């Protein structure tokens, strides 16, 4: 059995060990997030010969906000250095390049699951399912180390569904032990809720399930999100100024990067405060 992920720090993108896969393998469309169209498999014009971004320090100013939000959860270095043994897509055959670009999004999904499973194992309230979580973690890690051919044939959706059963149970256990709020939304199940642009300033959302909720441009200023399940919640342009997310779980760096916040925003230790928050209004 391969060595298991030690902690969440092992599941962050390390661009120095990657061949710029997200800048080549993935497509993007001209929008508020990207200044131009780019098809999958075509290098971004900002990608340099050393696989570094030529405008990294000015991505937001240049109209590439989407790049500052994205994180591969460490899949880039896994595919570059493990799956393909350090062989660059620039120097390999066309078939080699195609297989690398096909493998990257598959491993990225698996690494996102590794993030959730690793975090779940750190929740004391989820102890009743820790054994199952460890087995799922080991199996997911094993899948990430398959050959390019095996990765291409993998039914990722089916594996995600199996893991999600455990993550749902983890959420129930973790939220059951939290103090349920009596205010608007406190402790409630808001899975998949349409809260786009919602006025939730100061809302009590302690212990709430916000799995897959649409919180785009929602005003969460000063909201209490302690011990909330944030898996898959769309936080694009949501205002988290002075909000308290202490103990919130299944919250990822891309979600936080997509939101707005302030010096008073309290975050769980699993994520970092985005640099652009210092200048957000």
CSV table of C-alpha atoms in Angstrom, one decimal:
chain,number,residue,atom,x,y,z
A,1,UNK,CA,0.0,0.0,0.0
A,2,UNK,CA,1.4,3.4,-0.9
A,3,UNK,CA,2.2,5.9,1.8
A,4,UNK,CA,-0.9,7.8,2.8
A,5,UNK,CA,-1.2,11.6,2.6
A,6,UNK,CA,0.3,13.0,5.8
A,7,UNK,CA,-1.7,16.2,5.9
A,8,UNK,CA,-3.4,18.8,3.8
A,9,UNK,CA,-0.1,20.6,3.0
A,10,UNK,CA,0.7,17.6,0.7
A,11,UNK,CA,-2.4,18.5,-1.3
A,12,UNK,CA,-1.5,22.0,-2.5
A,13,UNK,CA,-0.2,22.8,-6.0
A,14,UNK,CA,3.6,23.0,-6.3
A,15,UNK,CA,4.2,24.8,-9.6
A,16,UNK,CA,7.9,24.3,-9.4
A,17,UNK,CA,7.4,20.5,-9.7
A,18,UNK,CA,4.7,20.8,-12.4
A,19,UNK,CA,5.0,21.3,-16.2
A,20,UNK,CA,2.3,24.0,-16.2
A,21,UNK,CA,-0.4,21.5,-16.9
A,22,UNK,CA,-3.3,23.7,-15.8
A,23,UNK,CA,-2.1,26.3,-18.3
A,24,UNK,CA,-2.1,23.9,-21.1
A,25,UNK,CA,-4.4,20.9,-20.5
A,26,UNK,CA,-7.5,22.9,-19.4
A,27,UNK,CA,-9.7,25.1,-21.5
A,28,UNK,CA,-11.0,28.5,-20.6
A,29,UNK,CA,-13.5,30.9,-22.1
A,30,UNK,CA,-13.3,34.7,-22.4
A,31,UNK,CA,-15.3,36.0,-19.4
A,32,UNK,CA,-15.0,37.9,-16.2
A,33,UNK,CA,-12.5,35.3,-15.2
A,34,UNK,CA,-10.4,35.1,-18.3
A,35,UNK,CA,-9.3,37.7,-20.8
A,36,UNK,CA,-9.4,35.4,-23.8
A,37,UNK,CA,-10.5,32.0,-25.0
A,38,UNK,CA,-8.2,29.0,-24.9
A,39,UNK,CA,-9.0,25.5,-26.0
A,40,UNK,CA,-7.9,22.4,-24.1
A,41,UNK,CA,-4.4,21.2,-25.0
A,42,UNK,CA,-3.3,24.6,-26.2
A,43,UNK,CA,-0.7,26.4,-24.1
A,44,UNK,CA,-1.8,29.7,-22.6
A,45,UNK,CA,0.2,32.5,-24.4
A,46,UNK,CA,1.4,33.7,-21.0
A,47,UNK,CA,3.1,30.4,-20.3
A,48,UNK,CA,6.9,30.6,-20.6
A,49,UNK,CA,9.4,28.0,-21.7
A,50,UNK,CA,10.2,27.1,-18.1
A,51,UNK,CA,6.5,26.4,-17.4
A,52,UNK,CA,6.1,29.5,-15.4
A,53,UNK,CA,3.5,32.2,-15.9
A,54,UNK,CA,4.8,35.4,-17.5
A,55,UNK,CA,2.2,37.6,-15.8
A,56,UNK,CA,1.8,35.8,-12.5
A,57,UNK,CA,2.2,38.9,-10.4
A,58,UNK,CA,-0.4,40.8,-12.5
A,59,UNK,CA,-3.0,38.1,-13.3
A,60,UNK,CA,-5.9,40.0,-11.8
A,61,UNK,CA,-4.9,43.2,-13.5
A,62,UNK,CA,-4.6,41.5,-16.8
A,63,UNK,CA,-8.1,39.9,-16.6
A,64,UNK,CA,-7.1,36.4,-15.5
A,65,UNK,CA,-8.8,36.2,-12.1
A,66,UNK,CA,-9.7,32.6,-12.8
A,67,UNK,CA,-6.1,31.6,-12.6
A,68,UNK,CA,-5.7,33.1,-9.1
A,69,UNK,CA,-8.7,31.1,-7.9
A,70,UNK,CA,-7.7,27.7,-9.3
A,71,UNK,CA,-5.8,25.1,-7.4
A,72,UNK,CA,-5.0,21.6,-8.6
A,73,UNK,CA,-4.7,20.1,-5.0
A,74,UNK,CA,-1.2,18.8,-5.9
A,75,UNK,CA,-2.4,16.9,-9.0
A,76,UNK,CA,0.0,18.8,-11.2
A,77,UNK,CA,3.2,17.6,-9.6
A,78,UNK,CA,1.7,14.1,-9.1
A,79,UNK,CA,1.1,13.7,-12.9
A,80,UNK,CA,4.3,15.5,-13.9
A,81,UNK,CA,6.7,13.7,-11.5
A,82,UNK,CA,5.0,10.4,-10.7
A,83,UNK,CA,2.6,9.4,-13.4
A,84,UNK,CA,5.0,10.5,-16.2
A,85,UNK,CA,8.3,10.2,-14.3
A,86,UNK,CA,9.4,13.8,-14.9
A,87,UNK,CA,9.1,13.6,-18.7
A,88,UNK,CA,8.1,17.0,-20.0
A,89,UNK,CA,5.1,17.3,-22.4
A,90,UNK,CA,7.1,19.6,-24.6
A,91,UNK,CA,9.7,17.0,-25.3
A,92,UNK,CA,7.6,13.9,-25.5
A,93,UNK,CA,5.6,12.4,-28.4
A,94,UNK,CA,2.2,13.7,-29.4
A,95,UNK,CA,0.7,10.5,-27.8
A,96,UNK,CA,2.7,11.2,-24.6
A,97,UNK,CA,1.4,14.7,-24.5
A,98,UNK,CA,-2.2,13.6,-25.1
A,99,UNK,CA,-2.1,11.0,-22.3
A,100,UNK,CA,-0.6,13.5,-19.9
A,101,UNK,CA,-3.3,16.1,-20.6
A,102,UNK,CA,-6.0,13.4,-20.3
A,103,UNK,CA,-4.6,12.2,-17.0
A,104,UNK,CA,-4.3,15.6,-15.3
A,105,UNK,CA,-8.1,16.4,-14.8
A,106,UNK,CA,-8.7,12.8,-13.6
A,107,UNK,CA,-6.0,13.0,-10.9
A,108,UNK,CA,-7.1,16.5,-10.0
A,109,UNK,CA,-10.6,15.2,-9.1
A,110,UNK,CA,-9.0,12.3,-7.1
A,111,UNK,CA,-6.7,14.8,-5.2
A,112,UNK,CA,-9.7,16.9,-4.3
A,113,UNK,CA,-11.3,13.8,-2.8
A,114,UNK,CA,-8.0,13.2,-0.9
A,115,UNK,CA,-8.3,16.7,0.5
A,116,UNK,CA,-11.8,16.0,1.9
A,117,UNK,CA,-11.0,12.6,3.2
A,118,UNK,CA,-7.8,13.8,4.9
A,119,UNK,CA,-9.8,16.7,6.5
A,120,UNK,CA,-12.5,14.3,7.6
A,121,UNK,CA,-10.0,12.1,9.4
A,122,UNK,CA,-9.0,15.2,11.4
A,123,UNK,CA,-12.5,15.7,12.8
A,124,UNK,CA,-12.9,14.0,16.2
A,125,UNK,CA,-16.6,13.9,15.8
A,126,UNK,CA,-16.2,11.7,12.8
A,127,UNK,CA,-14.4,9.0,14.8
A,128,UNK,CA,-17.2,6.4,14.2
A,129,UNK,CA,-16.4,6.4,10.5
A,130,UNK,CA,-12.6,6.9,10.7
A,131,UNK,CA,-11.8,3.3,9.7
A,132,UNK,CA,-14.0,3.6,6.6
A,133,UNK,CA,-12.4,7.0,5.8
A,134,UNK,CA,-8.9,5.5,6.0
A,135,UNK,CA,-9.9,2.7,3.6
A,136,UNK,CA,-11.4,5.3,1.2
A,137,UNK,CA,-8.3,7.4,1.5
A,138,UNK,CA,-6.0,4.5,0.8
A,139,UNK,CA,-8.0,3.4,-2.2
A,140,UNK,CA,-8.2,7.0,-3.6
A,141,UNK,CA,-4.4,7.4,-3.3
A,142,UNK,CA,-3.9,4.0,-5.0
A,143,UNK,CA,-6.1,5.2,-7.9
A,144,UNK,CA,-3.9,8.4,-8.3
A,145,UNK,CA,-0.9,6.2,-8.9
A,146,UNK,CA,-2.4,4.1,-11.8
A,147,UNK,CA,-0.9,4.1,-15.3
A,148,UNK,CA,-2.2,6.8,-17.8
A,149,UNK,CA,-4.2,4.1,-19.5
A,150,UNK,CA,-5.9,3.0,-16.3
A,151,UNK,CA,-6.6,6.6,-15.3
A,152,UNK,CA,-8.2,7.3,-18.7
A,153,UNK,CA,-10.6,4.3,-18.1
A,154,UNK,CA,-11.4,5.2,-14.5
A,155,UNK,CA,-15.0,6.0,-13.7
A,156,UNK,CA,-14.3,9.0,-11.5
A,157,UNK,CA,-17.9,9.8,-11.0
A,158,UNK,CA,-18.7,6.4,-9.5
A,159,UNK,CA,-15.7,6.7,-7.1
A,160,UNK,CA,-16.8,10.2,-6.1
A,161,UNK,CA,-20.3,8.9,-5.3
A,162,UNK,CA,-18.9,6.2,-3.1
A,163,UNK,CA,-16.7,8.6,-1.2
A,164,UNK,CA,-19.5,11.1,-0.9
A,165,UNK,CA,-21.6,8.7,1.2
A,166,UNK,CA,-18.8,8.8,3.8
A,167,UNK,CA,-18.4,12.6,3.5
A,168,UNK,CA,-22.2,13.0,4.1
A,169,UNK,CA,-22.0,10.8,7.2
A,170,UNK,CA,-19.0,12.8,8.4
A,171,UNK,CA,-20.9,16.0,7.9
A,172,UNK,CA,-23.8,14.7,10.0
A,173,UNK,CA,-21.6,13.7,12.8
A,174,UNK,CA,-19.5,16.9,12.8
A,175,UNK,CA,-22.5,19.2,12.7
A,176,UNK,CA,-24.5,17.2,15.3
A,177,UNK,CA,-21.9,18.2,17.9
A,178,UNK,CA,-22.0,21.9,17.1
A,179,UNK,CA,-24.2,24.5,18.7
A,180,UNK,CA,-27.1,25.0,16.4
A,181,UNK,CA,-28.0,28.6,15.8
A,182,UNK,CA,-31.5,29.9,16.3
A,183,UNK,CA,-31.2,32.7,13.8
A,184,UNK,CA,-31.8,32.7,10.0
A,185,UNK,CA,-30.4,29.4,8.6
A,186,UNK,CA,-28.7,28.2,11.8
A,187,UNK,CA,-28.0,24.5,11.8
A,188,UNK,CA,-30.3,23.9,8.8
A,189,UNK,CA,-29.8,21.8,5.7
A,190,UNK,CA,-29.3,24.3,2.8
A,191,UNK,CA,-27.8,21.8,0.4
A,192,UNK,CA,-27.9,23.1,-3.2
A,193,UNK,CA,-29.9,26.2,-2.0
A,194,UNK,CA,-30.1,29.2,-4.4
A,195,UNK,CA,-28.7,32.0,-2.3
A,196,UNK,CA,-27.3,34.0,-5.2
A,197,UNK,CA,-27.0,37.6,-4.0
A,198,UNK,CA,-28.7,36.7,-0.7
A,199,UNK,CA,-28.7,39.3,2.1
A,200,UNK,CA,-27.2,37.2,4.9
A,201,UNK,CA,-25.4,39.9,6.8
A,202,UNK,CA,-24.9,38.7,10.3
A,203,UNK,CA,-26.8,35.5,9.7
A,204,UNK,CA,-26.4,32.7,12.1
A,205,UNK,CA,-25.3,29.7,10.0
A,206,UNK,CA,-23.6,27.7,12.7
A,207,UNK,CA,-23.6,24.0,11.9
A,208,UNK,CA,-25.5,24.5,8.6
A,209,UNK,CA,-25.0,22.3,5.6
A,210,UNK,CA,-24.2,24.6,2.7
A,211,UNK,CA,-23.1,21.7,0.4
A,212,UNK,CA,-23.4,22.8,-3.2
A,213,UNK,CA,-25.2,26.0,-2.2
A,214,UNK,CA,-25.1,28.9,-4.7
A,215,UNK,CA,-23.7,31.8,-2.6
A,216,UNK,CA,-22.5,33.9,-5.6
A,217,UNK,CA,-22.3,37.6,-4.6
A,218,UNK,CA,-24.1,36.8,-1.4
A,219,UNK,CA,-23.6,39.3,1.5
A,220,UNK,CA,-22.2,37.2,4.3
A,221,UNK,CA,-20.7,40.2,6.1
A,222,UNK,CA,-20.3,39.3,9.8
A,223,UNK,CA,-22.1,35.9,9.3
A,224,UNK,CA,-21.5,33.1,11.7
A,225,UNK,CA,-20.4,30.1,9.7
A,226,UNK,CA,-18.7,28.1,12.5
A,227,UNK,CA,-18.8,24.4,12.0
A,228,UNK,CA,-20.7,24.7,8.7
A,229,UNK,CA,-20.2,22.1,5.9
A,230,UNK,CA,-18.9,24.1,2.9
A,231,UNK,CA,-18.3,21.4,0.4
A,232,UNK,CA,-18.9,22.5,-3.1
A,233,UNK,CA,-20.5,25.9,-2.0
A,234,UNK,CA,-20.1,28.5,-4.8
A,235,UNK,CA,-18.5,31.5,-3.1
A,236,UNK,CA,-17.7,33.5,-6.2
A,237,UNK,CA,-17.7,37.2,-5.2
A,238,UNK,CA,-19.4,36.4,-1.9
A,239,UNK,CA,-18.6,39.0,0.8
A,240,UNK,CA,-17.1,37.2,3.8
A,241,UNK,CA,-15.9,40.4,5.5
A,242,UNK,CA,-15.7,39.9,9.2
A,243,UNK,CA,-17.4,36.5,8.9
A,244,UNK,CA,-16.5,33.7,11.3
A,245,UNK,CA,-15.6,30.4,9.5
A,246,UNK,CA,-13.8,28.9,12.5
A,247,UNK,CA,-14.3,25.2,12.4
A,248,UNK,CA,-16.0,25.3,9.0
A,249,UNK,CA,-15.0,22.1,7.2
A,250,UNK,CA,-14.6,20.9,3.6
A,251,UNK,CA,-13.7,24.5,2.7
A,252,UNK,CA,-11.0,24.6,0.0
A,253,UNK,CA,-8.6,27.3,-1.1
A,254,UNK,CA,-10.2,27.9,-4.5
A,255,UNK,CA,-13.5,28.7,-2.7
A,256,UNK,CA,-11.8,31.2,-0.5
A,257,UNK,CA,-9.9,32.7,-3.3
A,258,UNK,CA,-13.1,33.2,-5.3
A,259,UNK,CA,-14.7,35.2,-2.4
A,260,UNK,CA,-14.0,38.6,-0.9
A,261,UNK,CA,-12.9,39.1,2.7
A,262,UNK,CA,-11.4,41.4,5.2
A,263,UNK,CA,-8.8,41.5,7.9
A,264,UNK,CA,-11.6,40.6,10.3
A,265,UNK,CA,-12.6,37.4,8.4
A,266,UNK,CA,-11.8,34.3,10.6
A,267,UNK,CA,-10.8,31.2,8.6
A,268,UNK,CA,-10.1,27.6,9.5
A,269,UNK,CA,-6.4,26.6,9.6
A,270,UNK,CA,-6.8,24.5,6.5
A,271,UNK,CA,-6.9,27.5,4.2
A,272,UNK,CA,-4.8,30.7,3.8
A,273,UNK,CA,-6.0,34.3,3.6
A,274,UNK,CA,-5.9,35.4,-0.1
A,275,UNK,CA,-3.5,38.2,-0.9
A,276,UNK,CA,-6.1,40.1,-2.9
A,277,UNK,CA,-8.3,40.4,0.2
A,278,UNK,CA,-6.0,43.2,1.5
A,279,UNK,CA,-7.1,45.4,-1.3
A,280,UNK,CA,-10.7,44.3,-1.7
A,281,UNK,CA,-13.4,46.9,-0.9
